[in-house]
């Protein structure tokens, strides 16, 4: 095992079944959590498997051939995912993001997309339907995804330099194939495309400028993400985080950038535009600038656990509500909506804010769920 990689503490079995209130609360307007935040954005992990082994997410030493991924029967079916998404839409969710693991590894994912594309908000609007992918299968799948009703994609790419990228994905996957996937996705209209680059100091921070130069003027929005202490297996260290402020300073030495307004409440990225109008970049400062204040996101794991924070230790077992468990009967949509509404109203998560105010030794909760399992 390499230095810093921590053996996996398996949190997948930890899940509480949310109680179903006996009385249905009357709700006018959006459900707000204990800190006044609405629920708008649901990220759905459709598989815990991935064909990459990015060291910051699924280090090879932990996710090796002995690692037991979830068996198929444990996964939510497409019908179960769609049913939950429908209930979430009733509660105010406007945006769905499919993720993983690598979501394009889930067979017939376009069938799920077609089902989700049928959903409507209480006002009758379609949901914003998007997907985050490592891009390896994108060229092959882009047209089918678009035809099924997907609006946009976000592609993860950490370097323009082929050797650096192959080292980071740790399966020797070439940059050129991801770039080809991005081009095909653009050509079929899965736009505007966002590209996520996780910046690790000393690993790929020399790629900041080459990435910006490559995507400038292409219509692709490049976003620099601070390396996060999510999960427990990546051996995260603060000295490997390059604060977004430094990313921006490096860019501004070579490019004229002006601040842009946030595109939506709860938006995770701070936006900057090229002064000559040739596009924009984003900075996601999850470590150095907490954005819990308007965090409107929830995450649904591959087997149906709901996490109200990326750094939560325990999930809420929604699959048990759908399927029933032991003496507990399966619940209908109204019962699930009531349980979810009550659960959201109790939510007080703000891990990133707390981390900023605590010494590093006390900042991180003792147990944190893995990113590939609940999705980014
Ligand atoms: N496999 C897909 C991909 O890589 O785009 C989707 C799942 S991946 C978990 C979602 C996003 O989380 C990716 O953009 C990835 O770079 C990001 N991510 C994973 N681990 C991270 C970490 N420790 N810090 C910051 N971002 C991370
Ligand atoms: Fe796979 Fe995405 Fe995690 Fe990389 S970041 S290992 S591509 S799930
Ligand atoms: Fe949201 Fe939790 Fe991240 Fe704060 S730490 S922004 S509450 S997911």
Coordinates of C-alpha atoms and ligand atoms in Angstrom, one line a residue:
X1 CA 0.0 0.0 0.0
X2 CA 1.4 3.5 -0.9
X3 CA 2.0 6.1 1.8
X4 CA -1.1 7.9 2.9
X5 CA -3.6 5.5 1.5
X6 CA -6.0 4.5 4.2
X7 CA -7.7 1.1 4.2
X8 CA -11.4 1.4 3.5
X9 CA -13.9 1.5 6.3
X10 CA -17.0 0.2 4.7
X11 CA -19.9 2.6 5.3
X12 CA -22.2 1.0 2.8
X13 CA -24.0 -1.0 5.4
X14 CA -24.8 2.0 7.5
X15 CA -28.2 3.3 6.8
X16 CA -31.2 4.3 8.9
X17 CA -34.7 3.9 7.7
X18 CA -36.4 7.3 7.7
X19 CA -39.6 7.3 9.9
X20 CA -42.8 8.0 8.0
X21 CA -44.8 10.7 9.8
X22 CA -48.3 9.6 10.8
X23 CA -49.7 12.9 9.8
X24 CA -49.1 14.5 6.5
X25 CA -47.7 18.0 7.0
X26 CA -49.3 20.6 4.7
X27 CA -46.5 22.3 2.8
X28 CA -46.9 25.6 1.0
X29 CA -43.8 26.5 -1.0
X30 CA -40.5 24.7 -1.0
X31 CA -39.4 22.4 1.9
X32 CA -36.7 24.2 3.8
X33 CA -34.1 22.5 6.0
X34 CA -33.2 23.6 9.5
X35 CA -30.9 26.3 8.1
X36 CA -33.5 27.6 5.6
X37 CA -32.1 25.9 2.5
X38 CA -34.5 24.4 -0.1
X39 CA -33.9 21.0 -1.8
X40 CA -33.2 21.7 -5.5
X41 CA -30.5 19.4 -6.7
X42 CA -30.4 15.6 -6.5
X43 CA -27.3 13.7 -7.6
X44 CA -27.9 10.0 -8.3
X45 CA -25.1 7.5 -8.3
X46 CA -26.1 4.8 -10.8
X47 CA -23.1 2.5 -10.2
X48 CA -20.2 2.2 -7.7
X49 CA -17.9 0.7 -10.4
X50 CA -15.4 2.6 -12.4
X51 CA -12.9 1.8 -15.2
X52 CA -10.5 4.5 -13.8
X53 CA -8.6 4.4 -10.5
X54 CA -8.0 8.1 -9.9
X55 CA -5.8 8.2 -6.8
X56 CA -8.0 11.0 -5.2
X57 CA -11.1 8.9 -5.5
X58 CA -10.6 5.1 -5.9
X59 CA -6.9 4.4 -5.2
X60 CA -5.8 1.1 -6.8
X61 CA -4.4 -0.1 -3.5
X62 CA -7.9 -0.1 -2.0
X63 CA -10.1 -0.7 -5.0
X64 CA -8.2 -3.7 -6.3
X65 CA -9.4 -7.1 -7.6
X66 CA -10.4 -8.1 -4.1
X67 CA -12.7 -5.2 -3.5
X68 CA -16.4 -6.2 -3.5
X69 CA -18.6 -3.9 -5.4
X70 CA -22.3 -4.0 -4.8
X71 CA -24.1 -7.0 -6.4
X72 CA -26.7 -6.1 -9.0
X73 CA -29.7 -7.0 -6.8
X74 CA -28.6 -4.3 -4.3
X75 CA -28.7 -1.5 -6.8
X76 CA -31.8 0.5 -7.3
X77 CA -33.6 -0.4 -10.5
X78 CA -34.3 2.3 -13.1
X79 CA -38.0 2.2 -12.1
X80 CA -37.0 2.7 -8.4
X81 CA -34.7 5.6 -9.3
X82 CA -37.4 7.2 -11.4
X83 CA -40.0 6.8 -8.7
X84 CA -37.8 8.4 -6.1
X85 CA -36.8 11.2 -8.5
X86 CA -40.5 11.9 -9.1
X87 CA -41.1 12.2 -5.4
X88 CA -38.1 14.5 -5.1
X89 CA -39.4 16.7 -7.9
X90 CA -42.6 17.1 -6.0
X91 CA -40.5 18.3 -3.0
X92 CA -38.8 21.0 -5.1
X93 CA -35.9 19.3 -6.9
X94 CA -35.3 20.9 -10.3
X95 CA -32.0 19.4 -11.3
X96 CA -30.9 15.8 -11.6
X97 CA -27.3 14.8 -12.1
X98 CA -26.4 11.2 -12.8
X99 CA -23.0 10.2 -11.5
X100 CA -21.1 7.3 -9.9
X101 CA -18.6 5.6 -10.2
X102 CA -18.7 5.9 -13.9
X103 CA -22.3 6.3 -14.9
X104 CA -21.8 5.3 -18.5
X105 CA -20.8 1.8 -17.3
X106 CA -24.4 1.2 -16.1
X107 CA -26.0 -0.8 -18.9
X108 CA -28.8 0.9 -20.8
X109 CA -28.3 4.1 -18.9
X110 CA -30.1 5.9 -21.8
X111 CA -33.3 4.0 -20.8
X112 CA -33.1 5.6 -17.3
X113 CA -32.5 9.0 -18.9
X114 CA -35.5 8.6 -21.1
X115 CA -37.6 7.8 -18.0
X116 CA -36.2 10.8 -16.1
X117 CA -36.7 13.1 -19.0
X118 CA -40.5 12.5 -18.6
X119 CA -40.6 14.0 -15.1
X120 CA -42.0 17.4 -14.4
X121 CA -41.8 19.9 -11.6
X122 CA -45.1 20.8 -9.9
X123 CA -45.1 23.9 -12.2
X124 CA -45.0 21.5 -15.2
X125 CA -41.4 22.2 -16.3
X126 CA -39.0 19.4 -17.3
X127 CA -36.1 18.9 -14.9
X128 CA -32.6 19.9 -15.8
X129 CA -31.0 16.6 -16.6
X130 CA -27.3 16.2 -16.6
X131 CA -24.5 13.6 -16.1
X132 CA -20.9 13.6 -14.9
X133 CA -18.5 11.2 -16.7
X134 CA -14.8 10.5 -17.0
X135 CA -15.4 10.7 -20.8
X136 CA -14.0 7.3 -21.6
X137 CA -17.2 6.0 -23.2
X138 CA -18.6 9.4 -24.2
X139 CA -17.8 9.3 -27.9
X140 CA -19.7 6.0 -28.2
X141 CA -22.7 7.0 -26.1
X142 CA -23.2 10.7 -26.7
X143 CA -25.8 10.5 -29.4
X144 CA -27.9 7.9 -27.5
X145 CA -27.7 10.1 -24.4
X146 CA -28.9 13.1 -26.3
X147 CA -31.7 11.2 -28.0
X148 CA -32.9 9.9 -24.7
X149 CA -33.3 13.5 -23.4
X150 CA -30.0 14.3 -21.5
X151 CA -29.5 18.1 -21.6
X152 CA -25.7 18.4 -20.8
X153 CA -22.6 16.6 -19.6
X154 CA -19.8 17.4 -17.3
X155 CA -16.5 15.7 -18.2
X156 CA -13.7 15.1 -15.7
X157 CA -10.2 15.7 -17.1
X158 CA -7.2 16.5 -14.9
X159 CA -4.4 17.2 -17.4
X160 CA -3.6 18.0 -21.0
X161 CA -0.3 16.2 -20.7
X162 CA -0.8 12.6 -21.6
X163 CA 1.7 11.2 -19.2
X164 CA 0.3 13.2 -16.3
X165 CA -3.3 12.2 -17.1
X166 CA -2.4 8.5 -17.6
X167 CA -0.7 8.5 -14.1
X168 CA -3.7 10.2 -12.5
X169 CA -6.3 7.9 -13.9
X170 CA -3.9 5.1 -13.1
X171 CA -5.3 2.8 -15.8
X172 CA -3.1 4.3 -18.6
X173 CA -6.1 6.0 -20.3
X174 CA -5.1 8.6 -22.9
X175 CA -6.1 12.3 -23.0
X176 CA -6.9 12.1 -26.7
X177 CA -9.8 9.8 -26.2
X178 CA -11.4 12.0 -23.5
X179 CA -11.0 15.0 -25.8
X180 CA -12.6 13.1 -28.6
X181 CA -15.5 12.3 -26.3
X182 CA -15.9 16.0 -25.5
X183 CA -15.9 16.9 -29.2
X184 CA -18.6 14.3 -30.0
X185 CA -20.7 15.4 -27.1
X186 CA -20.5 19.0 -28.3
X187 CA -21.4 18.0 -31.8
X188 CA -24.5 16.2 -30.8
X189 CA -25.6 19.2 -28.7
X190 CA -24.9 18.1 -25.1
X191 CA -23.9 21.6 -24.4
X192 CA -22.7 23.8 -22.7
X193 CA -20.1 21.2 -21.6
X194 CA -18.3 21.7 -18.3
X195 CA -14.9 20.1 -17.7
X196 CA -13.9 19.4 -14.1
X197 CA -10.2 19.4 -13.2
X198 CA -9.3 18.3 -9.7
X199 CA -6.1 20.2 -8.8
X200 CA -3.5 18.4 -6.7
X201 CA -0.5 20.5 -5.7
X202 CA 2.7 18.8 -7.0
X203 CA 0.7 16.3 -9.2
X204 CA -1.1 18.4 -11.9
X205 CA -0.9 22.0 -10.9
X206 CA 1.5 22.6 -13.8
X207 CA -1.6 21.7 -16.0
X208 CA -3.7 24.7 -15.0
X209 CA -2.5 26.9 -17.8
X210 CA -2.4 24.3 -20.5
X211 CA -6.0 23.3 -19.6
X212 CA -7.2 26.9 -19.7
X213 CA -5.4 27.6 -23.0
X214 CA -6.9 24.4 -24.6
X215 CA -10.5 25.1 -23.7
X216 CA -10.5 28.9 -24.1
X217 CA -12.7 29.9 -27.0
X218 CA -14.2 26.4 -27.4
X219 CA -17.5 27.0 -25.5
X220 CA -16.4 24.5 -22.8
X221 CA -16.4 25.8 -19.3
X222 CA -13.4 24.6 -17.4
X223 CA -13.8 24.4 -13.6
X224 CA -10.9 23.9 -11.2
X225 CA -11.8 21.9 -8.2
X226 CA -9.9 21.9 -4.9
X227 CA -8.8 18.4 -3.9
X228 CA -11.3 17.5 -1.1
X229 CA -11.0 15.3 2.0
X230 CA -14.1 13.3 0.9
X231 CA -14.1 9.6 1.7
X232 CA -11.5 7.9 3.8
X233 CA -9.3 6.1 1.4
X234 CA -7.4 8.7 -0.6
X235 CA -5.0 9.7 2.2
X236 CA -5.9 13.4 1.8
X237 CA -3.5 16.0 3.0
X238 CA -4.0 19.7 3.2
X239 CA -0.6 20.4 1.7
X240 CA -1.8 18.8 -1.5
X241 CA -4.7 21.3 -1.8
X242 CA -3.9 24.2 -4.1
X243 CA -6.3 26.9 -2.9
X244 CA -8.5 28.4 -5.7
X245 CA -7.1 31.8 -5.0
X246 CA -3.7 30.6 -6.1
X247 CA -5.2 28.9 -9.2
X248 CA -6.8 32.2 -10.1
X249 CA -3.6 34.2 -9.4
X250 CA -1.6 31.9 -11.7
X251 CA -4.2 32.3 -14.5
X252 CA -4.3 36.0 -14.1
X253 CA -0.5 36.3 -14.7
X254 CA -1.2 35.2 -18.3
X255 CA -4.9 36.0 -19.0
X256 CA -7.2 38.9 -18.4
X257 CA -10.1 37.6 -16.3
X258 CA -13.1 39.5 -14.9
X259 CA -15.6 38.2 -12.2
X260 CA -19.0 37.1 -13.4
X261 CA -22.2 36.9 -11.4
X262 CA -23.4 33.5 -10.0
X263 CA -25.6 31.7 -12.5
X264 CA -28.0 30.3 -9.9
X265 CA -28.5 30.2 -6.1
X266 CA -26.5 27.2 -4.6
X267 CA -24.1 27.3 -7.6
X268 CA -20.8 25.7 -6.4
X269 CA -18.5 27.5 -8.7
X270 CA -17.2 31.1 -8.6
X271 CA -17.3 32.3 -12.2
X272 CA -14.7 34.3 -14.1
X273 CA -14.9 35.4 -17.7
X274 CA -12.1 36.1 -20.2
X275 CA -12.1 39.9 -20.7
X276 CA -12.2 39.5 -24.5
X277 CA -15.4 37.4 -24.3
X278 CA -13.7 34.1 -25.3
X279 CA -15.4 32.1 -22.6
X280 CA -15.4 31.5 -18.8
X281 CA -13.8 29.4 -16.1
X282 CA -15.1 28.3 -12.7
X283 CA -13.4 27.8 -9.3
X284 CA -14.8 25.3 -6.9
X285 CA -13.3 26.1 -3.5
X286 CA -14.8 23.3 -1.4
X287 CA -11.9 23.4 1.0
X288 CA -10.9 27.0 1.4
X289 CA -14.3 28.8 0.9
X290 CA -17.2 26.9 2.3
X291 CA -20.4 27.2 0.4
X292 CA -22.7 25.4 2.8
X293 CA -24.8 28.5 3.3
X294 CA -26.9 27.8 0.3
X295 CA -26.2 24.1 -0.3
X296 CA -29.4 22.8 -1.8
X297 CA -28.0 19.3 -2.8
X298 CA -28.8 15.8 -1.7
X299 CA -27.1 12.6 -3.0
X300 CA -28.7 9.2 -3.6
X301 CA -26.3 6.3 -3.4
X302 CA -26.2 3.3 -5.8
X303 CA -28.3 1.2 -3.5
X304 CA -30.7 3.9 -2.4
X305 CA -29.2 5.6 0.6
X306 CA -29.8 9.3 0.8
X307 CA -26.9 11.6 2.0
X308 CA -27.8 15.1 2.9
X309 CA -24.1 16.1 2.8
X310 CA -21.0 15.0 0.9
X311 CA -19.3 14.4 4.2
X312 CA -22.1 12.6 6.0
X313 CA -21.3 9.3 7.7
X314 CA -24.7 7.8 7.6
X315 CA -27.2 7.5 4.8
X316 CA -31.0 7.2 5.0
X317 CA -32.2 4.0 3.6
X318 CA -34.8 4.9 1.0
X319 CA -34.7 1.5 -0.6
X320 CA -36.2 0.0 2.5
X321 CA -39.1 2.5 2.1
X322 CA -39.6 1.4 -1.6
X323 CA -39.2 -2.4 -1.1
X324 CA -40.2 -2.8 2.6
X325 CA -37.9 -4.5 5.0
X326 CA -38.6 -7.1 7.6
X327 CA -41.9 -6.2 9.2
X328 CA -41.9 -2.8 7.6
X329 CA -44.2 -2.6 4.6
X330 CA -43.4 -1.0 1.2
X331 CA -44.5 2.6 1.3
X332 CA -46.5 4.6 -1.3
X333 CA -45.3 7.8 -2.9
X334 CA -47.2 10.1 -0.5
X335 CA -45.7 8.3 2.5
X336 CA -42.2 8.5 1.0
X337 CA -42.7 12.2 0.2
X338 CA -43.7 12.8 3.8
X339 CA -40.7 10.9 5.2
X340 CA -38.3 12.8 2.8
X341 CA -39.9 16.2 3.7
X342 CA -39.5 15.6 7.4
X343 CA -35.9 14.3 6.9
X344 CA -35.0 17.4 4.9
X345 CA -36.5 19.7 7.5
X346 CA -34.2 18.2 10.1
X347 CA -31.1 18.7 8.0
X348 CA -28.4 21.0 9.5
X349 CA -25.3 19.8 7.7
X350 CA -22.5 22.3 7.1
X351 CA -19.3 20.3 7.2
X352 CA -17.2 22.6 5.1
X353 CA -18.0 25.6 7.2
X354 CA -17.1 23.7 10.3
X355 CA -13.9 22.4 8.9
X356 CA -12.8 26.0 8.2
X357 CA -13.3 26.9 11.8
X358 CA -11.8 23.9 13.5
X359 CA -8.2 22.7 13.8
X360 CA -7.5 20.1 11.1
X361 CA -7.4 17.3 13.7
X362 CA -11.0 18.0 14.7
X363 CA -12.4 19.1 11.4
X364 CA -13.1 15.8 9.7
X365 CA -15.9 13.6 10.9
X366 CA -14.6 10.2 12.0
X367 CA -16.5 8.4 9.2
X368 CA -16.9 9.7 5.7
X369 CA -18.6 8.0 2.8
X370 CA -16.6 7.3 -0.4
X371 CA -17.1 9.7 -3.4
X372 CA -17.5 7.0 -6.0
X373 CA -20.4 5.5 -4.0
X374 CA -22.5 8.6 -3.5
X375 CA -21.3 10.4 -6.5
X376 CA -19.6 13.8 -6.9
Ligands
LIG1 N1 -16.6 9.0 -12.8 C1 -17.2 10.2 -13.1 C2 -16.2 11.3 -13.2 O1 -15.1 11.1 -12.8 O2 -16.6 12.4 -13.7 C3 -18.3 10.6 -12.1 C4 -18.1 10.4 -10.7 S1 -16.8 11.3 -9.9 C5 -16.8 10.7 -8.3 C6 -17.5 12.9 -9.9 C7 -16.5 14.1 -9.7 O3 -15.9 14.0 -8.4 C8 -15.3 14.1 -10.7 O4 -15.3 15.3 -11.3 C9 -14.1 13.9 -9.8 O5 -13.0 14.6 -10.3 C10 -14.6 14.5 -8.5 N2 -13.8 14.0 -7.3 C11 -13.6 12.7 -7.0 N3 -12.8 12.7 -5.8 C12 -12.6 14.0 -5.5 C13 -11.8 14.6 -4.5 N4 -11.2 13.9 -3.5 N5 -11.7 15.9 -4.5 C14 -12.4 16.7 -5.4 N6 -13.1 16.2 -6.4 C15 -13.2 14.8 -6.5
LIG2 FE1 -13.8 6.9 -11.4 FE2 -14.7 9.4 -11.5 FE3 -13.6 8.4 -9.2 FE4 -12.0 8.9 -11.3 S1 -13.2 10.4 -10.1 S2 -12.0 7.0 -10.0 S3 -13.3 8.4 -13.0 S4 -15.5 7.7 -10.2
LIG3 FE1 -23.2 21.0 1.2 FE2 -22.1 19.4 3.0 FE3 -20.6 20.4 1.0 FE4 -21.5 22.0 3.0 S1 -20.1 20.3 3.2 S2 -21.6 22.4 0.8 S3 -23.5 21.1 3.4 S4 -22.4 18.9 0.8

